[in-house]
Amino acid sequence: MAEKLTIGKALNLGLRRALESDPKVLIMGEDVGKLGGVFRITDGLQKDFGEERVIDTPLAESGIIGTAVGLAIRGYRPVCEIQFDGFVYPAYDQIVSQVAKMHYRSQGRVKMPMVIRIPFGGGIGAVEHHSESPEAYFAHTAGLKVVSCATPEDAYMMIQQAVASDDPIVFLEPKRRYYEKGDVEVDADLAGAYPLHASRLTRPGTDATVIAYGPMVRTALDAANAAAADGRELEVFDLRSLSPLDLDPVYESVRRTGRCVVVHEAPSNVGLGAEVAARITEHCFYSLEAPVLRVTGYDTPYPAARVEEEFLPDLDRVLDAVDRTFGW
Amino acid sequence: MTKGRGAGGESAPGFVQLLTPDGERIDKVTGADGVEYTVDFTDDEYRGLYRDLVVVRKLDAEATALQRQGELGIWASLLGQEAAQVGSGRALRPQDMAFPTYREHGVLYCRGIDPIMPLSLFRGVDHGAWDPVEFRFNMYTIVIGAQTLHATGYAMGITKDGKVGNDDGEAVIAYFGDGASSQGDVNEAFIWASVFNAPIVFFCQNNQYAISEPIEKQTRVPLYQRASGFGFPGVRVDGNDVLASYAVTRAALDHARHGQGPTLIEAYTYRMGAHTTTDDPTRYRMAGEVESWQAKDPIARVRAFITKQQIAGDDFFTEVDELARRESLALRERVLAMEDPDPLTIFEHVYPHGSPLVDSQRQGFAEYMDSFEGSAH
Ligand SMILES: Cc1ncc(C[n+]2csc(CCOP(=O)(O)OP(=O)(O)O)c2C)c(N)n1
Ligand SMILES: [Mg+2]
């Protein structure tokens, strides 16, 4: 049965399903209980599953992830909420040195079936540390997987798949899109779901390939609609999985279009876009009519809210880059 | 488990209160740290403290209103915590240095700093953008607990500079919340301060909540008792009592400036409002609880005391209200007049001497923006 849900509500429902389907699943984080999280993603879960399973932790991110490691060793499946992107760094050591390496260190004897949920990205008019895009730090770390959802449908299925996965997964939620609505098949079975670590073609086109993930998928689609009005058909991909990357369908696309633009909010320097561009160049070199261009946040700290619209990639900047691939 | 196990409330032994909620003056009290506390204020000084409390509350209310009207992005109200902030803020000597969180607007005011200073941050115009050394007041820190380490390092520097050991010595005060007490950074700050005998006062405003989480989620012992494990004194003070907050902070700062090391002060208070303007406290706390704290209001007790002692009459109270009204109106006008930054400022100050990457992005951005001149965009 399809229901119209926001991304936020779809995540909430997905977490509910995860708690129902496995008694070992725990939710832990700051304010996730009575408050339901500052974005209400865990709304009502403590009421229905109890304080033993939906845990308001002390205010310490290293503690949240570090104790989740122990709980995982003990057989639990912790789903940790980091309140905002900018507050994950106190836990960075635990994530990079412990969560990511436990399986390798133990030669497969210890698994870390943990999900680290992080509302990420800007555009919400917030103060410092509430608008960051830290995905590259995690994608750069072997042993972690990194995914990001962009639609209610994906939010609902991907969060359940992430919880069911034996890998430690950094799950990035596009916070400024939490309130966007879409159809969700709420009775869908996990077994038949679109694979977690696969990219998705979200809009077919013939003239240029645009790659995005998380909050920028909407921006890329808006750009594609605008371009269509001008007679140019953009093919849009939602990466969904940032580590590992699933680029085979993208290569196929770029070989057809000959032009490619990668979009993300994070700064360009050593970002996801650089990796994607390098791989496309390797695989599609003879098909490219222009270099793969990146449309990203700038290489500055995230700026004050009153100028964030200028910092963030938008429809115009995506179209500008597409134009440049044609003018090359 | 008993309710409020982490708190102990006002009945904890050594709770320092010098002015009861009814406005009765208590002559002296011995704190949990064994120190005897009292104050010896002139009538003028009592009136000054009352004035600070009222103005600070009024400015705070104005900022909340400005946020509601869309003029600020967010506001972290200090409502209910005026006494802890005015008392500790007035206890600082000119040479002392403060490291605030994001809620210490009252301390800022008592340092003699223009209250407009942090509003550009809350409006979204900048991230702070003031010189901590010039104002002896660090920029607001949003990452919970981080500033306690900065404060400790600054205090270590004071010792290295030989600026401790007498009345002219310098001291540091680090503000943080009950929630922050759980952070690794804060516990590391305690260790550093203790090991290096740093001239610092850790001032924890226990306002009973970290957003929605009550104090029981952070601790099983009263927070001030944590100090003993780190090797320095801890004391709990009535954070709704401006006299006690002043007395305890003044003594701890003087202790530090004389080279006698750190103190942890737990100012026991209550966040009367929402965590910030984006929060909805009805989801996690009862109206009755808020009411019981209303009865311990920090301003009402000073007013009652001043009236009973005939330190001032109605004219004075009216005059203070008028002053607060004028200051808040002036604040409002200046917030409304704040201009949005030039987008090119995004690229400024990333490095002291620029960087090839950022400089070229700045240039590209400028050209890109120019390309829209005169177009439909
Ligand atoms: C490292 C970090 N984690 C989470 C947050 C989000 N956050 C902002 S304020 C707050 C609660 C702080 O509580 P407390 O220390 O008691 O200070 P109060 O706000 O009550 O003054 C939280 C969790 C943050 N700012 N920094
Ligand atoms: Mg608090």
XYZ file of C-alpha atoms and ligand atoms in Angstrom:
732
model
C 0.000 0.000 0.000
C 1.416 3.372 -0.983
C 1.284 6.221 1.522
C 2.302 9.827 1.076
C 5.054 10.449 3.599
C 7.734 13.021 4.207
C 11.332 11.869 4.282
C 11.330 12.441 8.045
C 8.222 10.361 8.588
C 9.494 7.643 6.261
C 12.666 7.369 8.336
C 10.580 7.233 11.478
C 8.465 4.434 10.069
C 11.529 2.599 8.762
C 13.109 2.711 12.221
C 9.870 1.422 13.705
C 9.927 -1.541 11.326
C 13.567 -2.197 12.238
C 12.767 -2.196 15.956
C 9.831 -4.527 15.356
C 11.713 -7.004 13.245
C 14.733 -7.549 15.494
C 14.762 -7.266 19.303
C 18.494 -6.606 19.193
C 18.006 -3.284 17.445
C 18.576 -0.290 19.742
C 18.247 3.411 19.142
C 20.569 5.689 21.051
C 21.407 9.360 21.007
C 20.751 12.769 22.483
C 17.076 13.679 22.890
C 15.855 10.676 20.889
C 13.425 9.615 23.640
C 10.566 11.808 24.800
C 11.460 14.588 22.412
C 11.739 12.182 19.499
C 14.953 13.872 18.370
C 15.295 17.504 17.393
C 13.933 16.589 13.950
C 11.370 14.127 15.405
C 12.812 11.231 13.420
C 12.462 8.965 16.467
C 9.097 10.410 17.462
C 6.980 7.965 19.452
C 9.541 5.160 19.364
C 10.523 5.334 23.012
C 6.871 5.389 23.997
C 6.224 2.188 22.047
C 9.498 0.300 22.495
C 10.558 1.498 25.937
C 13.575 3.200 27.438
C 15.593 -0.016 27.217
C 15.540 0.093 23.445
C 15.265 3.782 22.665
C 17.888 5.368 24.817
C 18.481 8.992 25.723
C 22.228 9.007 26.247
C 24.410 11.401 28.179
C 25.592 14.333 26.081
C 28.784 12.839 24.669
C 29.183 11.680 21.085
C 32.347 9.687 21.690
C 30.396 7.918 24.405
C 27.481 7.191 22.097
C 29.625 5.539 19.436
C 32.113 3.970 21.840
C 29.415 2.247 23.873
C 27.658 1.231 20.670
C 30.837 -0.641 19.762
C 30.597 -2.604 23.001
C 26.908 -3.229 22.522
C 27.630 -4.534 19.032
C 30.289 -6.881 20.384
C 27.626 -8.051 22.811
C 25.269 -8.844 19.922
C 23.144 -5.708 19.691
C 22.489 -3.630 16.600
C 22.795 -0.008 17.669
C 21.340 2.769 15.572
C 23.069 5.911 16.790
C 21.771 9.381 16.150
C 24.232 12.241 15.912
C 22.131 15.359 16.427
C 23.798 17.458 13.706
C 26.635 16.885 11.233
C 28.921 19.316 13.061
C 28.705 17.286 16.266
C 29.999 14.003 14.933
C 33.629 14.977 15.394
C 33.900 14.178 19.111
C 33.031 10.632 17.962
C 35.382 10.662 14.991
C 38.098 8.723 16.746
C 35.688 5.964 17.768
C 34.242 5.796 14.252
C 37.505 5.787 12.329
C 39.814 3.901 14.678
C 37.367 1.457 16.234
C 34.087 1.040 14.366
C 35.763 0.934 10.956
C 38.641 -1.356 11.900
C 37.091 -3.897 14.242
C 36.251 -6.398 11.522
C 39.721 -6.155 9.986
C 41.481 -6.289 13.341
C 39.581 -9.398 14.390
C 39.967 -11.014 10.956
C 36.217 -11.189 10.635
C 35.469 -12.412 14.134
C 33.820 -9.165 15.217
C 31.131 -7.460 13.173
C 29.919 -3.914 13.705
C 26.274 -3.948 12.605
C 25.891 -0.323 13.524
C 24.144 2.584 11.857
C 25.318 6.118 12.513
C 22.549 8.457 11.436
C 23.589 12.018 10.697
C 21.285 14.803 9.488
C 23.639 16.607 7.113
C 23.927 19.559 4.795
C 22.855 23.171 4.855
C 20.094 25.415 3.661
C 18.192 25.627 6.925
C 19.355 29.034 8.119
C 21.180 27.625 11.126
C 24.129 28.806 13.190
C 27.626 27.324 12.847
C 28.135 23.503 12.935
C 24.538 22.731 11.870
C 24.985 22.671 8.087
C 28.046 20.629 7.286
C 28.677 17.870 4.782
C 31.265 15.533 6.314
C 30.727 12.584 3.964
C 34.219 12.569 2.490
C 35.819 12.000 5.896
C 33.851 8.787 6.225
C 33.945 7.665 2.606
C 37.731 7.967 2.847
C 37.795 5.464 5.686
C 38.101 1.810 4.740
C 35.783 -0.418 6.715
C 32.899 2.049 6.758
C 30.051 2.227 4.325
C 28.362 5.527 3.623
C 24.909 6.051 2.149
C 22.519 8.939 1.701
C 18.823 8.956 0.873
C 17.069 11.579 -1.222
C 13.428 10.481 -1.376
C 10.829 9.219 1.107
C 10.770 5.841 -0.622
C 14.532 5.428 -0.298
C 14.517 6.809 3.233
C 12.042 4.143 4.282
C 13.798 1.190 2.674
C 17.415 2.273 3.023
C 17.241 2.853 6.763
C 15.859 -0.669 7.214
C 18.490 -2.143 4.926
C 21.215 -0.271 6.783
C 20.018 -1.620 10.127
C 19.862 -5.138 8.720
C 23.366 -4.886 7.251
C 26.355 -6.352 9.094
C 28.505 -3.417 8.022
C 28.937 -0.239 10.007
C 27.049 2.346 7.966
C 27.149 6.111 8.140
C 23.633 7.073 7.112
C 23.402 10.668 5.916
C 19.973 12.276 5.990
C 19.295 15.362 3.873
C 17.966 17.506 6.698
C 16.677 20.334 4.574
C 14.560 17.835 2.627
C 13.046 16.136 5.685
C 9.676 17.696 4.891
C 9.514 16.714 1.208
C 6.730 14.284 0.454
C 6.490 11.259 -1.775
C 4.822 7.892 -2.189
C 6.126 5.101 0.004
C 5.237 1.431 -0.368
C 4.901 0.810 3.356
C 4.272 -2.926 3.028
C 7.265 -3.513 0.773
C 9.451 -6.433 1.675
C 13.130 -5.849 2.440
C 14.110 -8.915 0.453
C 12.813 -7.477 -2.787
C 14.137 -3.976 -2.196
C 16.361 -2.050 -4.566
C 19.932 -2.785 -3.377
C 21.300 -0.473 -0.687
C 24.630 0.105 -2.374
C 23.359 0.787 -5.871
C 23.058 4.121 -7.617
C 19.768 4.975 -9.261
C 18.878 6.599 -12.528
C 16.228 9.109 -11.470
C 15.643 10.937 -14.732
C 16.608 9.673 -18.163
C 18.185 12.089 -20.609
C 20.455 12.234 -23.618
C 22.568 15.392 -23.537
C 24.551 15.404 -20.290
C 24.787 13.302 -17.131
C 24.289 14.986 -13.756
C 25.295 13.098 -10.612
C 24.104 14.028 -7.138
C 23.153 12.547 -3.791
C 21.236 13.548 -0.693
C 19.873 17.094 -0.738
C 21.364 17.851 -4.166
C 19.257 15.264 -5.978
C 16.295 17.611 -5.819
C 18.505 20.463 -7.081
C 19.759 18.328 -9.971
C 16.201 17.361 -10.907
C 15.097 20.991 -10.802
C 18.013 21.843 -13.069
C 17.018 19.046 -15.435
C 13.460 20.361 -15.613
C 14.723 23.853 -16.365
C 17.105 22.513 -19.009
C 14.289 20.538 -20.638
C 12.358 23.750 -21.085
C 15.373 24.987 -23.052
C 15.475 21.806 -25.125
C 18.312 20.056 -23.334
C 17.757 16.638 -21.731
C 19.818 15.918 -18.626
C 20.179 12.426 -17.276
C 20.195 12.513 -13.465
C 21.731 9.907 -11.170
C 21.254 9.622 -7.435
C 24.396 7.944 -6.112
C 22.665 6.736 -2.900
C 25.798 4.826 -1.856
C 28.866 7.035 -1.383
C 31.035 4.170 -0.266
C 31.153 1.845 -2.037
C 30.320 3.773 -5.193
C 28.181 2.121 -7.836
C 29.295 3.827 -11.026
C 28.797 1.218 -13.752
C 25.399 2.649 -14.735
C 26.960 6.107 -14.664
C 29.749 5.056 -17.034
C 27.169 3.688 -19.410
C 25.361 7.013 -19.265
C 28.441 9.174 -19.759
C 29.504 7.077 -22.723
C 26.167 8.061 -24.274
C 26.054 11.713 -23.275
C 29.767 12.555 -23.355
C 29.243 15.191 -20.683
C 29.093 14.940 -16.924
C 28.605 17.224 -13.929
C 28.904 16.096 -10.296
C 27.059 18.077 -7.629
C 27.503 18.155 -3.869
C 27.295 20.668 -1.032
C 30.607 19.618 0.487
C 33.705 21.531 -0.576
C 35.413 20.369 -3.761
C 38.929 19.806 -2.474
C 39.466 16.042 -2.094
C 35.696 15.551 -2.053
C 33.403 12.842 -3.422
C 33.192 14.675 -6.726
C 36.935 14.320 -7.242
C 36.732 10.554 -6.838
C 33.726 10.274 -9.127
C 35.357 12.478 -11.761
C 38.587 10.496 -11.647
C 36.826 7.195 -12.100
C 34.647 8.478 -14.921
C 37.725 9.842 -16.635
C 39.383 6.454 -16.366
C 36.380 4.556 -17.663
C 34.925 6.939 -20.224
C 37.958 8.852 -21.450
C 37.347 8.401 -25.150
C 33.657 9.279 -24.856
C 34.117 12.552 -23.004
C 33.465 15.771 -24.916
C 34.533 17.829 -21.901
C 36.149 17.236 -18.529
C 33.880 16.092 -15.719
C 32.937 19.294 -13.895
C 32.128 19.690 -10.237
C 29.509 21.980 -8.717
C 30.157 22.094 -4.982
C 30.286 24.204 -1.880
C 33.390 26.346 -1.775
C 36.571 25.474 0.067
C 35.731 27.647 3.034
C 34.100 26.844 6.332
C 30.329 26.783 5.990
C 29.386 30.470 5.988
C 26.876 32.459 8.022
C 23.238 31.707 7.254
C 22.552 34.978 5.489
C 24.950 34.073 2.678
C 24.465 30.316 2.581
C 22.294 30.473 -0.530
C 25.292 31.850 -2.386
C 27.523 29.119 -0.977
C 25.253 26.220 -1.843
C 25.039 24.788 -5.334
C 21.715 25.666 -6.891
C 19.879 25.186 -10.143
C 21.712 28.052 -11.827
C 25.139 26.805 -10.910
C 24.296 23.315 -12.146
C 23.032 24.713 -15.447
C 26.076 26.946 -15.704
C 28.322 23.905 -15.385
C 26.289 21.980 -17.944
C 26.653 24.949 -20.305
C 30.381 24.926 -19.772
C 30.594 21.262 -20.750
C 28.931 22.261 -24.012
C 31.216 25.217 -24.544
C 34.375 23.232 -24.002
C 16.154 4.716 42.646
C 14.928 7.923 44.178
C 13.752 10.799 42.119
C 16.268 13.515 41.497
C 19.153 11.301 42.551
C 21.514 13.304 40.375
C 20.331 16.553 41.790
C 20.001 16.567 45.562
C 18.290 19.895 45.071
C 18.590 22.813 47.396
C 18.735 20.431 50.343
C 22.236 19.272 49.464
C 24.636 19.977 52.314
C 26.625 23.134 51.814
C 24.127 24.710 49.422
C 25.120 28.355 49.305
C 22.186 30.712 49.506
C 22.381 34.263 50.830
C 18.977 35.494 49.739
C 15.907 33.284 50.067
C 13.165 33.250 47.452
C 11.161 35.461 49.853
C 13.901 38.044 49.918
C 15.263 37.189 53.368
C 18.956 37.827 53.703
C 21.057 34.999 55.171
C 24.131 36.469 56.802
C 26.717 33.815 56.017
C 26.847 30.228 54.815
C 29.559 27.632 54.719
C 29.703 25.912 51.347
C 30.436 22.288 50.532
C 34.017 23.411 49.989
C 34.307 24.503 53.629
C 34.515 28.177 52.730
C 32.328 30.692 54.539
C 30.470 32.934 52.113
C 28.900 36.327 52.619
C 28.521 39.630 50.799
C 28.911 43.163 52.006
C 27.199 45.358 49.445
C 26.303 49.014 49.687
C 22.753 50.051 48.884
C 24.024 51.352 45.599
C 25.490 47.999 44.745
C 22.246 46.207 45.575
C 20.417 48.584 43.288
C 23.045 47.960 40.607
C 22.528 44.224 40.745
C 18.774 44.638 40.516
C 19.215 46.928 37.514
C 21.448 44.380 35.774
C 18.998 41.567 36.377
C 16.049 43.501 34.995
C 17.882 44.862 31.958
C 19.381 41.489 31.105
C 15.949 39.825 31.235
C 14.393 42.538 29.133
C 17.087 42.381 26.460
C 16.654 38.623 26.360
C 12.899 38.958 25.909
C 13.497 41.420 23.097
C 15.787 38.966 21.327
C 13.175 36.225 21.664
C 10.604 38.572 20.148
C 12.971 39.461 17.316
C 13.372 35.785 16.531
C 9.615 35.283 16.520
C 9.350 38.115 14.024
C 11.912 36.523 11.749
C 14.685 38.986 12.521
C 16.944 36.427 14.181
C 17.518 32.890 12.956
C 17.473 31.482 16.457
C 17.833 32.665 20.042
C 19.067 30.843 23.145
C 17.224 32.500 25.997
C 18.750 32.894 29.465
C 15.354 33.342 31.126
C 15.583 32.083 34.701
C 19.390 32.129 34.753
C 19.846 35.879 35.232
C 21.160 35.639 38.786
C 23.810 33.026 37.993
C 25.016 35.150 35.103
C 24.829 38.589 36.700
C 26.295 37.335 39.969
C 29.223 35.559 38.351
C 29.650 38.229 35.696
C 29.886 41.028 38.268
C 32.347 38.934 40.272
C 34.895 39.075 37.452
C 37.661 41.626 37.828
C 38.699 43.647 34.771
C 41.778 41.521 34.126
C 39.818 38.234 34.198
C 38.891 36.270 31.094
C 35.566 34.557 30.383
C 34.840 31.625 28.057
C 31.062 31.490 27.462
C 28.778 28.934 25.833
C 26.045 30.385 23.605
C 23.753 31.492 26.428
C 25.901 33.877 28.465
C 24.329 37.130 27.284
C 24.016 38.243 30.900
C 27.700 37.717 31.631
C 28.544 39.600 28.460
C 26.391 42.501 29.590
C 28.009 42.573 33.010
C 31.452 42.710 31.411
C 30.366 46.075 30.067
C 30.136 44.768 26.513
C 27.582 46.166 24.083
C 24.702 43.632 24.098
C 24.407 43.913 20.324
C 27.679 42.021 19.947
C 26.352 38.418 19.788
C 23.177 39.250 17.872
C 24.786 39.176 14.445
C 25.610 35.527 15.126
C 21.999 34.715 15.959
C 20.795 36.716 12.980
C 23.022 34.680 10.693
C 25.229 37.581 9.661
C 28.454 36.096 11.018
C 29.798 33.391 13.340
C 30.760 35.733 16.164
C 33.449 37.949 14.725
C 34.710 39.676 17.840
C 38.135 39.791 19.395
C 38.112 37.655 22.552
C 41.230 39.304 23.916
C 39.966 42.835 23.468
C 36.769 42.084 25.386
C 38.236 39.484 27.713
C 35.262 37.452 26.602
C 35.759 34.587 24.189
C 33.473 34.105 21.220
C 30.410 31.995 21.827
C 31.132 28.285 21.434
C 28.405 26.032 20.105
C 30.146 22.663 20.193
C 29.278 21.516 23.684
C 32.134 21.653 26.166
C 34.948 22.597 23.753
C 35.521 25.983 25.376
C 36.381 24.465 28.766
C 39.649 23.192 27.299
C 40.336 26.544 25.644
C 39.743 28.254 28.976
C 42.099 25.859 30.704
C 44.841 26.464 28.168
C 44.400 30.210 28.494
C 44.702 29.826 32.257
C 47.885 27.770 31.824
C 49.241 30.671 29.805
C 48.505 33.058 32.668
C 50.589 30.885 34.953
C 53.417 30.743 32.417
C 53.345 34.528 32.206
C 53.735 34.742 35.974
C 50.416 36.555 36.292
C 49.221 34.658 39.359
C 50.023 34.868 43.028
C 48.632 38.197 44.211
C 45.602 40.460 44.109
C 46.526 41.627 40.630
C 46.694 38.072 39.343
C 44.452 37.026 36.471
C 41.830 34.311 36.550
C 39.638 32.576 33.990
C 36.022 31.521 34.167
C 34.694 28.758 31.922
C 30.945 28.508 31.519
C 29.207 25.275 30.579
C 25.969 23.418 31.168
C 24.825 20.337 33.043
C 24.689 18.426 29.762
C 28.207 19.499 28.873
C 29.478 17.894 32.060
C 29.244 14.545 30.251
C 31.559 15.518 27.420
C 35.065 14.133 27.294
C 36.420 17.638 26.651
C 35.016 18.909 29.941
C 36.448 16.036 31.918
C 39.803 16.502 30.216
C 39.664 20.196 31.093
C 39.187 19.217 34.747
C 42.243 16.996 34.567
C 44.443 19.568 32.851
C 43.360 22.333 35.202
C 44.078 20.171 38.192
C 47.435 18.816 37.035
C 48.684 22.264 35.984
C 47.037 24.014 38.936
C 45.521 26.438 36.452
C 43.889 29.674 37.644
C 40.407 28.763 36.476
C 36.853 28.601 37.741
C 34.551 26.085 36.103
C 31.100 27.607 36.286
C 28.410 25.046 35.501
C 24.900 26.396 35.171
C 22.851 23.373 36.041
C 19.573 24.531 34.533
C 18.233 20.979 34.960
C 18.045 20.221 31.234
C 20.165 19.531 28.199
C 17.507 20.267 25.599
C 14.954 17.572 26.583
C 17.158 15.470 28.807
C 16.791 16.034 32.545
C 19.886 16.112 34.731
C 19.345 12.463 35.750
C 20.484 11.472 32.258
C 23.907 12.978 32.925
C 24.753 12.157 36.514
C 23.981 10.214 39.654
C 25.865 12.511 41.983
C 25.407 16.239 42.399
C 27.659 17.776 39.764
C 29.738 19.857 42.179
C 30.871 16.612 43.836
C 32.640 15.569 40.665
C 35.397 18.073 41.477
C 36.768 16.065 44.370
C 37.696 13.173 42.123
C 39.729 15.538 39.984
C 41.450 17.063 42.978
C 39.942 20.490 43.464
C 37.073 21.960 45.466
C 33.477 21.965 44.283
C 30.570 23.974 45.614
C 26.884 24.205 44.851
C 25.357 27.634 44.896
C 21.801 28.835 44.494
C 21.991 30.000 40.909
C 18.789 31.972 41.344
C 20.423 33.995 44.097
C 22.536 36.776 42.681
C 24.236 37.471 46.011
C 25.369 33.900 46.538
C 26.405 33.523 42.891
C 28.504 36.644 43.266
C 30.070 35.627 46.579
C 31.045 32.138 45.497
C 32.410 33.214 42.125
C 34.369 36.137 43.573
C 35.988 33.851 46.146
C 36.809 31.149 43.604
C 38.318 33.645 41.160
C 40.427 35.176 43.910
C 41.507 31.697 45.002
C 42.600 31.039 41.421
C 44.347 34.367 40.894
C 46.372 33.757 44.032
C 47.723 30.589 42.490
C 45.605 28.173 44.480
C 44.124 26.361 41.525
C 40.717 25.541 40.076
C 37.237 25.409 41.581
C 34.054 23.893 40.219
C 30.937 25.928 40.915
C 27.590 24.335 40.232
C 24.999 27.079 39.955
C 21.724 25.346 40.640
C 19.121 27.042 38.503
C 16.394 26.441 35.950
C 15.879 27.132 32.287
C 12.467 28.804 32.404
C 12.086 28.990 28.648
C 12.676 26.663 25.752
C 16.175 25.389 25.027
C 16.190 27.711 22.031
C 13.444 29.256 19.955
C 13.270 26.047 17.889
C 12.506 23.878 20.928
C 9.129 22.840 22.322
C 9.550 22.036 26.030
C 5.920 20.966 26.459
C 6.994 17.682 24.889
C 9.190 16.749 27.819
C 8.368 18.645 30.981
C 5.376 19.435 33.137
C 3.932 22.884 33.628
C 3.903 22.244 37.379
C 7.664 21.935 37.448
C 8.078 25.265 35.729
C 5.664 26.836 38.205
C 7.613 25.564 41.192
C 10.677 27.311 39.837
C 8.710 30.434 39.087
C 8.380 30.757 42.859
C 12.167 30.957 43.089
C 12.477 33.743 40.567
C 15.871 35.452 40.741
C 14.543 38.981 40.280
C 11.487 38.895 42.538
C 13.588 38.012 45.562
C 15.961 40.946 45.056
C 13.044 43.293 44.632
C 11.433 41.942 47.802
C 14.681 42.387 49.687
C 15.234 45.927 48.418
C 11.692 46.861 49.346
C 11.843 45.302 52.814
C 15.166 46.935 53.554
C 13.944 50.232 52.143
C 16.964 50.367 49.891
C 14.789 51.841 47.186
C 11.183 52.637 46.499
C 8.745 52.481 43.625
C 10.397 55.341 41.792
C 13.545 53.313 41.457
C 11.725 50.253 40.126
C 9.908 52.381 37.568
C 13.155 53.998 36.554
C 14.804 50.616 36.032
C 11.888 49.369 33.954
C 12.143 52.480 31.853
C 15.883 51.990 31.385
C 15.340 48.368 30.359
C 12.676 49.436 27.907
C 14.975 52.022 26.340
C 17.880 49.608 26.069
C 15.758 46.907 24.496
C 14.270 49.322 21.987
C 17.736 50.482 21.035
C 18.791 46.869 20.621
C 15.804 46.179 18.387
C 16.508 49.143 16.159
C 20.109 48.130 15.730
C 19.208 44.537 14.895
C 16.759 45.726 12.269
C 19.453 47.959 10.811
C 21.974 45.125 10.478
C 22.853 44.570 6.873
C 23.366 41.224 5.234
C 27.000 40.492 4.526
C 28.407 40.802 1.033
C 28.492 37.237 -0.358
C 32.152 37.716 -1.203
C 32.890 37.663 2.530
C 32.349 33.892 2.307
C 35.915 33.716 1.007
C 37.504 36.023 3.529
C 39.563 34.994 6.538
C 39.824 31.318 5.703
C 43.572 31.834 6.105
C 45.541 34.830 7.363
C 47.345 35.203 4.033
C 44.892 33.707 1.574
C 45.273 30.457 -0.328
C 45.508 29.812 -4.061
C 42.432 27.582 -4.070
C 40.169 29.901 -2.109
C 41.429 32.964 -3.943
C 40.662 31.437 -7.316
C 37.223 30.325 -6.135
C 36.576 33.849 -4.931
C 37.450 35.209 -8.323
C 35.345 32.626 -10.106
C 32.426 33.429 -7.831
C 32.739 37.158 -8.488
C 32.746 36.592 -12.234
C 29.832 34.210 -11.982
C 27.803 36.762 -9.981
C 28.692 39.485 -12.462
C 27.345 37.332 -15.280
C 23.866 37.847 -13.819
C 24.102 41.645 -13.849
C 21.258 43.001 -15.878
C 19.897 39.538 -16.662
C 16.555 38.149 -15.607
C 18.068 36.304 -12.628
C 29.133 18.335 20.671
C 27.718 18.769 20.601
N 26.728 17.849 20.614
C 25.439 18.225 20.526
C 25.108 19.542 20.424
C 23.650 19.940 20.291
N 23.235 20.644 21.514
C 23.205 21.978 21.581
S 22.829 22.523 23.098
C 22.663 20.944 23.697
C 22.321 20.724 25.134
C 23.267 21.420 26.047
O 22.871 21.255 27.368
P 23.642 21.919 28.569
O 25.099 21.621 28.471
O 22.957 21.544 29.802
O 23.512 23.494 28.299
P 22.155 24.369 28.230
O 21.784 24.452 26.789
O 21.139 23.736 29.075
O 22.550 25.731 28.712
C 22.906 20.019 22.692
C 22.812 18.565 22.847
C 26.168 20.479 20.405
N 25.930 21.794 20.303
N 27.445 20.085 20.498
Mg 21.447 22.581 30.788
